[in-house]
mmCIF file of C-alpha atoms and ligand atoms in Angstrom:
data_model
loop_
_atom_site.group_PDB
_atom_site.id
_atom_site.type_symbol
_atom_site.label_atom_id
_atom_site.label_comp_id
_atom_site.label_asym_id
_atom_site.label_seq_id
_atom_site.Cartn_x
_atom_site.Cartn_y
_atom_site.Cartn_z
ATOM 1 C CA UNK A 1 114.726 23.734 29.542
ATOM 2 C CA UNK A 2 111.159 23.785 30.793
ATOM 3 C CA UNK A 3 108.751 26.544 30.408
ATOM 4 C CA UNK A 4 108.112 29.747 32.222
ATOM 5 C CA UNK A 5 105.927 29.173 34.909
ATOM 6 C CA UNK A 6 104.209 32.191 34.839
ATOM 7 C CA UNK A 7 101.810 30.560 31.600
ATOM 8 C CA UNK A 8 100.325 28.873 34.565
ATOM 9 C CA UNK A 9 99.542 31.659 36.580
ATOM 10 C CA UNK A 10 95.867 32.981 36.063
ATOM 11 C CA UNK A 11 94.490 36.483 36.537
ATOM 12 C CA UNK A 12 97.382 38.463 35.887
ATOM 13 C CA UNK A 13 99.325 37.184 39.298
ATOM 14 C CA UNK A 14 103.164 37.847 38.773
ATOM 15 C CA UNK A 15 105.042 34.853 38.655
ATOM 16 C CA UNK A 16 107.027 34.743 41.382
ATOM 17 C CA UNK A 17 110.851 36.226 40.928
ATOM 18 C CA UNK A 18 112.835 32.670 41.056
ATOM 19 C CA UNK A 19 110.368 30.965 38.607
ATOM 20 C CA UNK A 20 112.169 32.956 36.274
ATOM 21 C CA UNK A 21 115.578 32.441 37.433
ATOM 22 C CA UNK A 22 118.177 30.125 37.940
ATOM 23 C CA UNK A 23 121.217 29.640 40.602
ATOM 24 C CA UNK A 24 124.645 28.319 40.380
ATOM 25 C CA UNK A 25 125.858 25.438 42.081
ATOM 26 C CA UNK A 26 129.117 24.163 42.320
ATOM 27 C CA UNK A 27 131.083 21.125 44.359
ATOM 28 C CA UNK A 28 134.379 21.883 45.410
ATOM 29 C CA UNK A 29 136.281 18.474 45.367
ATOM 30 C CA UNK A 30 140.420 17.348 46.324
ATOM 31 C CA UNK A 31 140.587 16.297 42.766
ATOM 32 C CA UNK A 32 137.166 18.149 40.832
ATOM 33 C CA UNK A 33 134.624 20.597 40.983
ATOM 34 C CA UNK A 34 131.400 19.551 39.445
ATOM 35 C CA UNK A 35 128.913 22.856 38.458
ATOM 36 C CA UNK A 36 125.532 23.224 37.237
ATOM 37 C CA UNK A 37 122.949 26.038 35.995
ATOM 38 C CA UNK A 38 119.965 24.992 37.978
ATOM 39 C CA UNK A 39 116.099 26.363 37.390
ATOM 40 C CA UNK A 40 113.969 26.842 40.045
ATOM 41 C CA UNK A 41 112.547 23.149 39.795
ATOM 42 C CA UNK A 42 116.106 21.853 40.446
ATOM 43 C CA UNK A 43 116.702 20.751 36.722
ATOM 44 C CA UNK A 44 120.667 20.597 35.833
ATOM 45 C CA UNK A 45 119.991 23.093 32.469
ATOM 46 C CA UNK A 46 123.972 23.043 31.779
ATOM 47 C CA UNK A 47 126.496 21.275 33.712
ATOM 48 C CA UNK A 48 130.324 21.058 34.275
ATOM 49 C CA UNK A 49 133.626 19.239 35.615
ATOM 50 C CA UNK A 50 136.889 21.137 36.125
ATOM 51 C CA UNK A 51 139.841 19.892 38.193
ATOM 52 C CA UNK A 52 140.792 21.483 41.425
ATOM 53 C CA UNK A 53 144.366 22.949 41.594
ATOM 54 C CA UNK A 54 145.109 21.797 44.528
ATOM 55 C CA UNK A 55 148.860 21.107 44.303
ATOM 56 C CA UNK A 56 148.930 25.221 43.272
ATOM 57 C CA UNK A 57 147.847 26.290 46.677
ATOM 58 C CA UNK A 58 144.940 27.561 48.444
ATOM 59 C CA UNK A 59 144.538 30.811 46.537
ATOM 60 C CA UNK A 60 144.760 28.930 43.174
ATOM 61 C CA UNK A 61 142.085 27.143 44.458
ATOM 62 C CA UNK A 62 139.900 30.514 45.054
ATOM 63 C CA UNK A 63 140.945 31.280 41.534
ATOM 64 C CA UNK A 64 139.519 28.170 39.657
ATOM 65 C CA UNK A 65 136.540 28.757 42.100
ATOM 66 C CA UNK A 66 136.008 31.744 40.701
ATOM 67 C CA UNK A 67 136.688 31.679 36.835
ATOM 68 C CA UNK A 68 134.387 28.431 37.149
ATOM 69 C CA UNK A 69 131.248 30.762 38.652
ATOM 70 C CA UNK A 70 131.933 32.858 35.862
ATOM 71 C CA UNK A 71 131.624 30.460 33.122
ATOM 72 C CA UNK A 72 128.206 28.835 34.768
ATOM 73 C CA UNK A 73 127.259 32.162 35.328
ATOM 74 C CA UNK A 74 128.510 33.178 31.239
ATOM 75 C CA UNK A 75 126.385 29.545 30.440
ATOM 76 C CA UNK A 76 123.415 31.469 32.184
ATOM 77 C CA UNK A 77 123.446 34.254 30.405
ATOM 78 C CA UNK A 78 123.212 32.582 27.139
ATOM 79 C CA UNK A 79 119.798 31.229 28.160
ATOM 80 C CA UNK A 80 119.460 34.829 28.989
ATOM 81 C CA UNK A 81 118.585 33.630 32.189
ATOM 82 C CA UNK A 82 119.200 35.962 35.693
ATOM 83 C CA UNK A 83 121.268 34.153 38.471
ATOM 84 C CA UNK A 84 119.858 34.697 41.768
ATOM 85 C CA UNK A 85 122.482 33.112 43.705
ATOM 86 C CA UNK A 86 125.886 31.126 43.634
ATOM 87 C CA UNK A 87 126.062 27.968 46.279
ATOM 88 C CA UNK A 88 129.337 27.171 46.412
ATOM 89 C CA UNK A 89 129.977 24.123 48.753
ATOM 90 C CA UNK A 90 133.450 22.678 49.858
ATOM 91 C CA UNK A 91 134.801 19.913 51.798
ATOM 92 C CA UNK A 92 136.866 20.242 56.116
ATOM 93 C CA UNK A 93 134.912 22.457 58.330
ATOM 94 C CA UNK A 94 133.018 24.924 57.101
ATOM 95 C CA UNK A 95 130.492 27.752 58.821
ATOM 96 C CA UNK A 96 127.630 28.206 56.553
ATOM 97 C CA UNK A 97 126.238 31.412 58.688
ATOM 98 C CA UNK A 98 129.789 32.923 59.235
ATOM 99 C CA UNK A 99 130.555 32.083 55.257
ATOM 100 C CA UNK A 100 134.289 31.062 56.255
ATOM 101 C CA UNK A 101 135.799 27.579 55.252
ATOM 102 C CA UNK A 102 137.035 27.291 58.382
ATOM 103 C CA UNK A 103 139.610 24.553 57.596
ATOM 104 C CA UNK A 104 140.610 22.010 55.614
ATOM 105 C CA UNK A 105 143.037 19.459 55.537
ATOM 106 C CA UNK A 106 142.849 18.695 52.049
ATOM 107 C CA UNK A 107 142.882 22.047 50.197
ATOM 108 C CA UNK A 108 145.034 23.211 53.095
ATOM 109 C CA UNK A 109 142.801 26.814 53.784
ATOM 110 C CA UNK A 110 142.108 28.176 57.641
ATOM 111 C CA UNK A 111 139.477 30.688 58.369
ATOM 112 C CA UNK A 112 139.127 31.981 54.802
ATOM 113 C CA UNK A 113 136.104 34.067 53.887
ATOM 114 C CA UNK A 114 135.202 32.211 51.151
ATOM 115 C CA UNK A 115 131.701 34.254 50.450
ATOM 116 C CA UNK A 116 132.672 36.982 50.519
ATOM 117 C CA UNK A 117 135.896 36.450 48.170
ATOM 118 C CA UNK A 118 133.983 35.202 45.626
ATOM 119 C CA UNK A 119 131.538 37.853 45.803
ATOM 120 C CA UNK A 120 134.136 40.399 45.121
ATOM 121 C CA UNK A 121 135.378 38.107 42.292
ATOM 122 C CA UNK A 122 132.666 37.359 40.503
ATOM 123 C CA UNK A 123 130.014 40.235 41.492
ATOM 124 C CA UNK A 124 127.605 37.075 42.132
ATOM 125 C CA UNK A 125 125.853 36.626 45.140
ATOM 126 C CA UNK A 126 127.456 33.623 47.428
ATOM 127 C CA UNK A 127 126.037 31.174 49.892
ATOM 128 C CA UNK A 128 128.488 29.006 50.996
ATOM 129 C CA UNK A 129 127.885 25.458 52.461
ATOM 130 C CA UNK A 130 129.774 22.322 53.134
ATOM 131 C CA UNK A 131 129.827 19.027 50.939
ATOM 132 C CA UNK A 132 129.015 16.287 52.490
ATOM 133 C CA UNK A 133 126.425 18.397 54.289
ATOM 134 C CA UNK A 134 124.908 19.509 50.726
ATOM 135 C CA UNK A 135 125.227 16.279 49.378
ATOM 136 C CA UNK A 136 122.498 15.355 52.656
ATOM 137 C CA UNK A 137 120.629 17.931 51.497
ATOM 138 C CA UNK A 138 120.059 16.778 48.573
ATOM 139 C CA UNK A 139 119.651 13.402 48.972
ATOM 140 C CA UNK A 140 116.761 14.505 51.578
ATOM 141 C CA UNK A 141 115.176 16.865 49.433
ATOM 142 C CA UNK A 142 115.838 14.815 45.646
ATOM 143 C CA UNK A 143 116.965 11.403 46.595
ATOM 144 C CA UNK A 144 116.961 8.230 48.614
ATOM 145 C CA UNK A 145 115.745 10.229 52.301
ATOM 146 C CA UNK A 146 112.705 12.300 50.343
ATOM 147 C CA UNK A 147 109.737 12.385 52.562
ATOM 148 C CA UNK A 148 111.668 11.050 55.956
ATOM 149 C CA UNK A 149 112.501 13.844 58.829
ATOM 150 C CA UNK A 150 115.298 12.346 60.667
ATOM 151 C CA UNK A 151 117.812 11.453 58.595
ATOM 152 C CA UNK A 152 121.530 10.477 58.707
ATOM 153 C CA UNK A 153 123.272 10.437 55.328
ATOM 154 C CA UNK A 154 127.433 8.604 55.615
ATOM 155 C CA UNK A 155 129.456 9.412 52.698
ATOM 156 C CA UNK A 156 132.121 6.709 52.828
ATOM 157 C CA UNK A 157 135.373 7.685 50.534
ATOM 158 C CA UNK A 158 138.940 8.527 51.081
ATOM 159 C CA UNK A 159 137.811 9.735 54.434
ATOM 160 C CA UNK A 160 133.826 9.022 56.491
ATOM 161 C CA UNK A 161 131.590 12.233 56.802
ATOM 162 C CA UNK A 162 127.969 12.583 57.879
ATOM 163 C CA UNK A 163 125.210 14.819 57.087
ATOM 164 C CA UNK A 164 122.285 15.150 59.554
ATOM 165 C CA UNK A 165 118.865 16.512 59.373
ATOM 166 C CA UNK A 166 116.975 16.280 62.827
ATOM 167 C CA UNK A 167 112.928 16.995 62.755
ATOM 168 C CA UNK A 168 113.158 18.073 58.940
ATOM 169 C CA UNK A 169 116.256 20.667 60.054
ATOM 170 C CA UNK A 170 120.044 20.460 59.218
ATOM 171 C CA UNK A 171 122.297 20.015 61.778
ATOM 172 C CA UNK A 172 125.595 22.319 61.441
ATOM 173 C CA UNK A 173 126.707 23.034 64.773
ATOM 174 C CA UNK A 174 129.533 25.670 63.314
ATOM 175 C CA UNK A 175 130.353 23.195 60.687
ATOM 176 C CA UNK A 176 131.663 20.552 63.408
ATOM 177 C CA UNK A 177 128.675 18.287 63.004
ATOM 178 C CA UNK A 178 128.549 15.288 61.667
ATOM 179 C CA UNK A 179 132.367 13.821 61.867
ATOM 180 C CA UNK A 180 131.208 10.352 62.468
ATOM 181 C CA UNK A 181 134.502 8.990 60.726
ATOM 182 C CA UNK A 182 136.032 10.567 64.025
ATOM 183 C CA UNK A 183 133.686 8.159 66.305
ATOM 184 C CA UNK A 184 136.556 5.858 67.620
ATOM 185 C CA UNK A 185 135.594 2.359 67.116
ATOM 186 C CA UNK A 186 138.938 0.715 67.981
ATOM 187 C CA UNK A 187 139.876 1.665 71.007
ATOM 188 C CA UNK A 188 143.974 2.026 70.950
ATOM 189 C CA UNK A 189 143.437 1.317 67.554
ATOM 190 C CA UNK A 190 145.538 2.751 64.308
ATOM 191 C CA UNK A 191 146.377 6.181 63.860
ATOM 192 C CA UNK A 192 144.097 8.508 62.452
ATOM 193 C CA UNK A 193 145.209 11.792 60.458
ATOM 194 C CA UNK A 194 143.001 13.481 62.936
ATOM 195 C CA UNK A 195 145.599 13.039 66.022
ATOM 196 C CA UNK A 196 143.495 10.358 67.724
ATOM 197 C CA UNK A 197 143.681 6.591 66.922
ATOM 198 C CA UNK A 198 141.096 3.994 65.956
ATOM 199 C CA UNK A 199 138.616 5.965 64.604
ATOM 200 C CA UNK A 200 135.935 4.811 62.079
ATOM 201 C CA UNK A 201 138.117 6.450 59.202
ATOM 202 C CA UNK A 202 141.177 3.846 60.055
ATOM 203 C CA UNK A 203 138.828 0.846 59.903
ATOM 204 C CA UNK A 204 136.149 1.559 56.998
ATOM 205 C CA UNK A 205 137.220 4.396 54.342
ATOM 206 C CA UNK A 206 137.799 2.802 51.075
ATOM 207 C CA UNK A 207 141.090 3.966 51.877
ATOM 208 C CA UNK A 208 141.420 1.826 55.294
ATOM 209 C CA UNK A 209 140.050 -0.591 53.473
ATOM 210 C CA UNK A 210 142.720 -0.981 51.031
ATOM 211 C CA UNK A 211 145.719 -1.105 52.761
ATOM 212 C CA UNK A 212 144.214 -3.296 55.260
ATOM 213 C CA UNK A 213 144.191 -5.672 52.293
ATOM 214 C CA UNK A 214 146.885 -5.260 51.248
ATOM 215 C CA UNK A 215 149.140 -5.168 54.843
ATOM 216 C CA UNK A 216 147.225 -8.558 55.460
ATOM 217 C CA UNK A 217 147.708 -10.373 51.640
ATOM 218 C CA UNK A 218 150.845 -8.804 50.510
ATOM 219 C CA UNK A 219 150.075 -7.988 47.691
ATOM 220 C CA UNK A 220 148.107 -4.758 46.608
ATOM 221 C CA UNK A 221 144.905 -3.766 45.242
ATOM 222 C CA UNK A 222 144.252 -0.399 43.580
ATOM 223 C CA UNK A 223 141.724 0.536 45.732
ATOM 224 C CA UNK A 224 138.177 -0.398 47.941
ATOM 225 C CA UNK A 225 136.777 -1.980 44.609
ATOM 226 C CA UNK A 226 138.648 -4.275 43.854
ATOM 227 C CA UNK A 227 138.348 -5.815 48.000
ATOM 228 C CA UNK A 228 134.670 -6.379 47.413
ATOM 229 C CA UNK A 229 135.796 -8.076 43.625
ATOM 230 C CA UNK A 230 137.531 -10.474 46.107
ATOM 231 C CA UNK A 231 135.025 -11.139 48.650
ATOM 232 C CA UNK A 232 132.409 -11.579 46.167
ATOM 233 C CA UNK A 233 135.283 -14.420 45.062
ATOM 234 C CA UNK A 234 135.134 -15.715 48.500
ATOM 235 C CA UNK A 235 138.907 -14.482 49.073
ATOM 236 C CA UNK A 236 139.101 -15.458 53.075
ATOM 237 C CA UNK A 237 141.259 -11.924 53.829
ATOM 238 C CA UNK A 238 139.065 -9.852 51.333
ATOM 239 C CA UNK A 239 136.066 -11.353 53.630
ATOM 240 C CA UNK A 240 137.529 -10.630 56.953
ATOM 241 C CA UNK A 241 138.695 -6.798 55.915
ATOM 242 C CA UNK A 242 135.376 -6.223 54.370
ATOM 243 C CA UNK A 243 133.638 -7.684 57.348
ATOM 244 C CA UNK A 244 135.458 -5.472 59.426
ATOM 245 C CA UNK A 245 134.956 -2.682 57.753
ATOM 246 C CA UNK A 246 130.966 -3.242 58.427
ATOM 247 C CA UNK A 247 131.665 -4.204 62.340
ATOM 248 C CA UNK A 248 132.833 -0.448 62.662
ATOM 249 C CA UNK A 249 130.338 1.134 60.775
ATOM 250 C CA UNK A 250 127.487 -0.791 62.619
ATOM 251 C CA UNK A 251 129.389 0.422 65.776
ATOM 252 C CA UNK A 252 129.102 4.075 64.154
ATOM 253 C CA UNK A 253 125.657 4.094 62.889
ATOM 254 C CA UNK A 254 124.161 2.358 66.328
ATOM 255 C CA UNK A 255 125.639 4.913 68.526
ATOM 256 C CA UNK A 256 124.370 7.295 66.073
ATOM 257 C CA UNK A 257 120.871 5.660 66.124
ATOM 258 C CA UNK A 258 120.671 5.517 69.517
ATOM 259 C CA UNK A 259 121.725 9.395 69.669
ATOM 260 C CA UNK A 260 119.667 10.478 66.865
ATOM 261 C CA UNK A 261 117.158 8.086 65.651
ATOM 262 C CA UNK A 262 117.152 8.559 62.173
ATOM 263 C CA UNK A 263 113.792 6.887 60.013
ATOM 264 C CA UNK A 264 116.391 6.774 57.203
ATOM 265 C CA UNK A 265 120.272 6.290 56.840
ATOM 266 C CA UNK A 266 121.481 6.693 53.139
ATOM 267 C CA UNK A 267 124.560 5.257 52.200
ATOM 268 C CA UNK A 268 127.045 7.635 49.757
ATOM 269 C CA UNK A 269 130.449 7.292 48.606
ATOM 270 C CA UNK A 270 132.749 5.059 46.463
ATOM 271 C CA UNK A 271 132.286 2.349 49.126
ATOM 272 C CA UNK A 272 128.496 2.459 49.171
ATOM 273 C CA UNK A 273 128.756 1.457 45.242
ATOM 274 C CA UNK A 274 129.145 -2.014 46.496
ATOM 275 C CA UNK A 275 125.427 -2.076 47.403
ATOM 276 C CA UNK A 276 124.226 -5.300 48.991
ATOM 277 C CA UNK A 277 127.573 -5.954 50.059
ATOM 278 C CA UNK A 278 128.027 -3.857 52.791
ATOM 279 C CA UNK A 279 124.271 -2.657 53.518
ATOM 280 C CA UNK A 280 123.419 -6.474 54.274
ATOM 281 C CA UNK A 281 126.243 -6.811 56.884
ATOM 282 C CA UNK A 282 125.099 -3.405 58.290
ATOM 283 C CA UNK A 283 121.739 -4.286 58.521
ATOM 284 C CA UNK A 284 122.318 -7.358 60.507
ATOM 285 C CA UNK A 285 125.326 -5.675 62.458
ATOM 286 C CA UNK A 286 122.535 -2.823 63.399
ATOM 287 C CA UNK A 287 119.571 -5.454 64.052
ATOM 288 C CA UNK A 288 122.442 -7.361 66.628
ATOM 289 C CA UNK A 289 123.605 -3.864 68.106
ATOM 290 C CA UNK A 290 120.050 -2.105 68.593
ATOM 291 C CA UNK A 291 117.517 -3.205 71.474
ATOM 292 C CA UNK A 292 115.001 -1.149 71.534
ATOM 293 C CA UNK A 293 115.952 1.820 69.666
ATOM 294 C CA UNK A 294 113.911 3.281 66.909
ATOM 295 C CA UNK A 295 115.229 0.432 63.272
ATOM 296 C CA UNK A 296 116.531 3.072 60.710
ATOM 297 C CA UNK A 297 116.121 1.957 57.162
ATOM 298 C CA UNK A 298 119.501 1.333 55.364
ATOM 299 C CA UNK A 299 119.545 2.779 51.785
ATOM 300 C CA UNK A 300 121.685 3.364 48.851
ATOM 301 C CA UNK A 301 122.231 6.916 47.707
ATOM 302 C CA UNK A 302 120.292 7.822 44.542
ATOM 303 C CA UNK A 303 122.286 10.877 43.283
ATOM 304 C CA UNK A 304 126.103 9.766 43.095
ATOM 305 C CA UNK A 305 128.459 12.286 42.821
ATOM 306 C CA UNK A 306 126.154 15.021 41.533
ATOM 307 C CA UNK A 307 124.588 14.786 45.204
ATOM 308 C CA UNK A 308 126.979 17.571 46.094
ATOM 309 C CA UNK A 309 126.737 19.791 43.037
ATOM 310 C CA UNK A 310 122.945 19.393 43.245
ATOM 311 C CA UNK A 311 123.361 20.156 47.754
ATOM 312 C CA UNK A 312 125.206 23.380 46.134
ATOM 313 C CA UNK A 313 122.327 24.153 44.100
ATOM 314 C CA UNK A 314 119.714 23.916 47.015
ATOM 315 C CA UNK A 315 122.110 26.014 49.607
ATOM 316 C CA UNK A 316 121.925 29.021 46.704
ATOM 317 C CA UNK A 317 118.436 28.521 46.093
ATOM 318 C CA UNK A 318 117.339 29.013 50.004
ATOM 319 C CA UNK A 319 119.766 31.839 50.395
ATOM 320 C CA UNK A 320 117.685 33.480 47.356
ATOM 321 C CA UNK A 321 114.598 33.139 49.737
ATOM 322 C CA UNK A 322 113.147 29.785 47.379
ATOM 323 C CA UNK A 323 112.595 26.359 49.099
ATOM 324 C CA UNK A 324 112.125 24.224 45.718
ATOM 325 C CA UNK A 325 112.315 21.077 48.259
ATOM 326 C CA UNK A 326 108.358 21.385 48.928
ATOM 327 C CA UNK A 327 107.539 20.766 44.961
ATOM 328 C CA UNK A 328 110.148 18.468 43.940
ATOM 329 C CA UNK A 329 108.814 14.898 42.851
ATOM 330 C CA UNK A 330 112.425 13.723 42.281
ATOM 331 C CA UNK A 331 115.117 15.213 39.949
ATOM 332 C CA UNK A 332 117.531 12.751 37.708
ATOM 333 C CA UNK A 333 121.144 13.368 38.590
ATOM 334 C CA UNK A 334 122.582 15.365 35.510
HETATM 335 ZN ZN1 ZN B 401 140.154 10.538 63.480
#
């Protein structure tokens, strides 16, 4: 844990109230929650993973939430540290101003006011945001995107999400921005769990990715990885699944570069961990789509899957009226 700031301050100036704080930030996951007792510089001081209950129900799922803030907030207390705010972020649609997950598919909530639950169950004060939108965040403000002002960042797992951040500002829209895995690059394609057919999602999640593989080899693969094992072994189906997989994105990501014109384009997600792999086939699939539209740079994420916890810890930080973004010089990933 780092010092008190205030031993900087000269002339008998009050520190500032959050230099001597910390918030709470936690990622609410299908599978895990990831938490963290961050100080005011954005340093993980004590960190966490808990499974989500998500089998048990929505309100089971409010319950973990909950006993979860309570322990980071019990872990804060210890330091004897004062928690100025709880960012709590969580994956479907989600209204950050309205503080209602709106809905979502996987944990199976609609219109739930989240905040405000949690406030009531843990006496803490609650921003809520969404993850993939957090995980943006943090990636702009910590990451691979610091320093650019247009930025698009594609988290690329089980299912495709996008974060934006247009002329240094986040894009929310209600929570409905950023679904490029809903961008239908197939037209009359497969079905999509969304109700429509040939979107991104069907062509390039790990998931897609998969049990294209496997419906085209016969013979199955546990998951994403283990296609780009095989096309790094020069298997001919592993090649053409993988290179299809980067033929929709590069549809995806030019339409979105010719929409928003991102300096930056970070690349997130279990798929992403295959690096060079699929950002060289982007890059040329973008430099073949794009005429004379502004060239986005095509980068890795830097922060993994503490890129949401860390988004979490941001969202509580500007709700307590801080903006450590302006005097970060990079943060490791707990
Ligand atoms: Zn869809």
């Amino acid at each position: 844990m780092d010092g008190d700031s205030s031993s900087t301050l000269a002339g008998g100036i009050s520190p500032p109230a959050h230099a001597q704080g910390c918030v709470l930030g936690l990622d609410v996951g299908g599978t895990g929650m990831k938490g963290a007792v961050l100080d005011h510089g954005m340093r993980p001081l004590e960190t966490l993973r808990r499974p989500t209950p998500r089998a048990d129900g929505p309100l089971a799922v409010v319950d973990a939430i909950a006993d979860t803030l309570l322990t980071l907030n019990a872990m804060a207390s210890e330091r004897a540290l004062p928690v100025h705010h709880a960012g709590v972020v969580v994956p479907g649609i989600v209204d950050d101003d309205l503080r209602q997950a709106v809905w979502s598919a996987n944990i199976g909530w609609r219109d739930l006011p989240l905040a405000t639950l949690l406030e009531k169950r843990t006496g803490l004060r609650v921003a809520l945001g969404h993850d993939v939108r957090a995980g943006g965040l943090a990636e702009h403000a910590l990451g691979a995107a610091r320093g650019a002002r247009n930025v698009l960042f594609v988290a690329i797992g089980t299912g495709i999400a996008a974060a934006l951040v247009c002329d240094g500002k986040p894009i929310s829209s209600g929570g409905y921005a950023g679904e490029l895995g809903h961008v239908v690059v197939e037209s009359g394609g497969r079905p999509c769990a969304c109700g429509s057919a040939g979107c991104l999602e069907t062509v390039a999640s790990a998931t897609a990715v998969a049990a294209a593989y496997t419906a085209r080899a016969g013979r199955t693969v546990t998951g994403a990885a283990d296609v780009a094992a095989l096309a790094v072994q020069g298997d001919p189906v592993a090649r053409a699944v993988w290179q299809q997989a980067a033929d929709g994105l590069a549809d995806a990501l030019a339409t979105a570069a010719t929409l928003l014109a991102p300096e930056t384009i970070v690349l997130g997600g279990g798929l992403a961990e295959a690096g060079e792999l699929l950002l060289a086939p982007l890059r040329a699939g973008l430099e073949e789509r794009l005429t004379f539209q502004r060239r986005p740079s095509l980068v890795r994420a830097e922060l993994g899957d503490w890129a949401g916890c860390l988004g979490a810890g941001l969202v509580g930080w500007r709700a307590a009226g801080h903006n450590p973004t302006s005097q970060l010089t990079g943060v490791p990933a707990p």
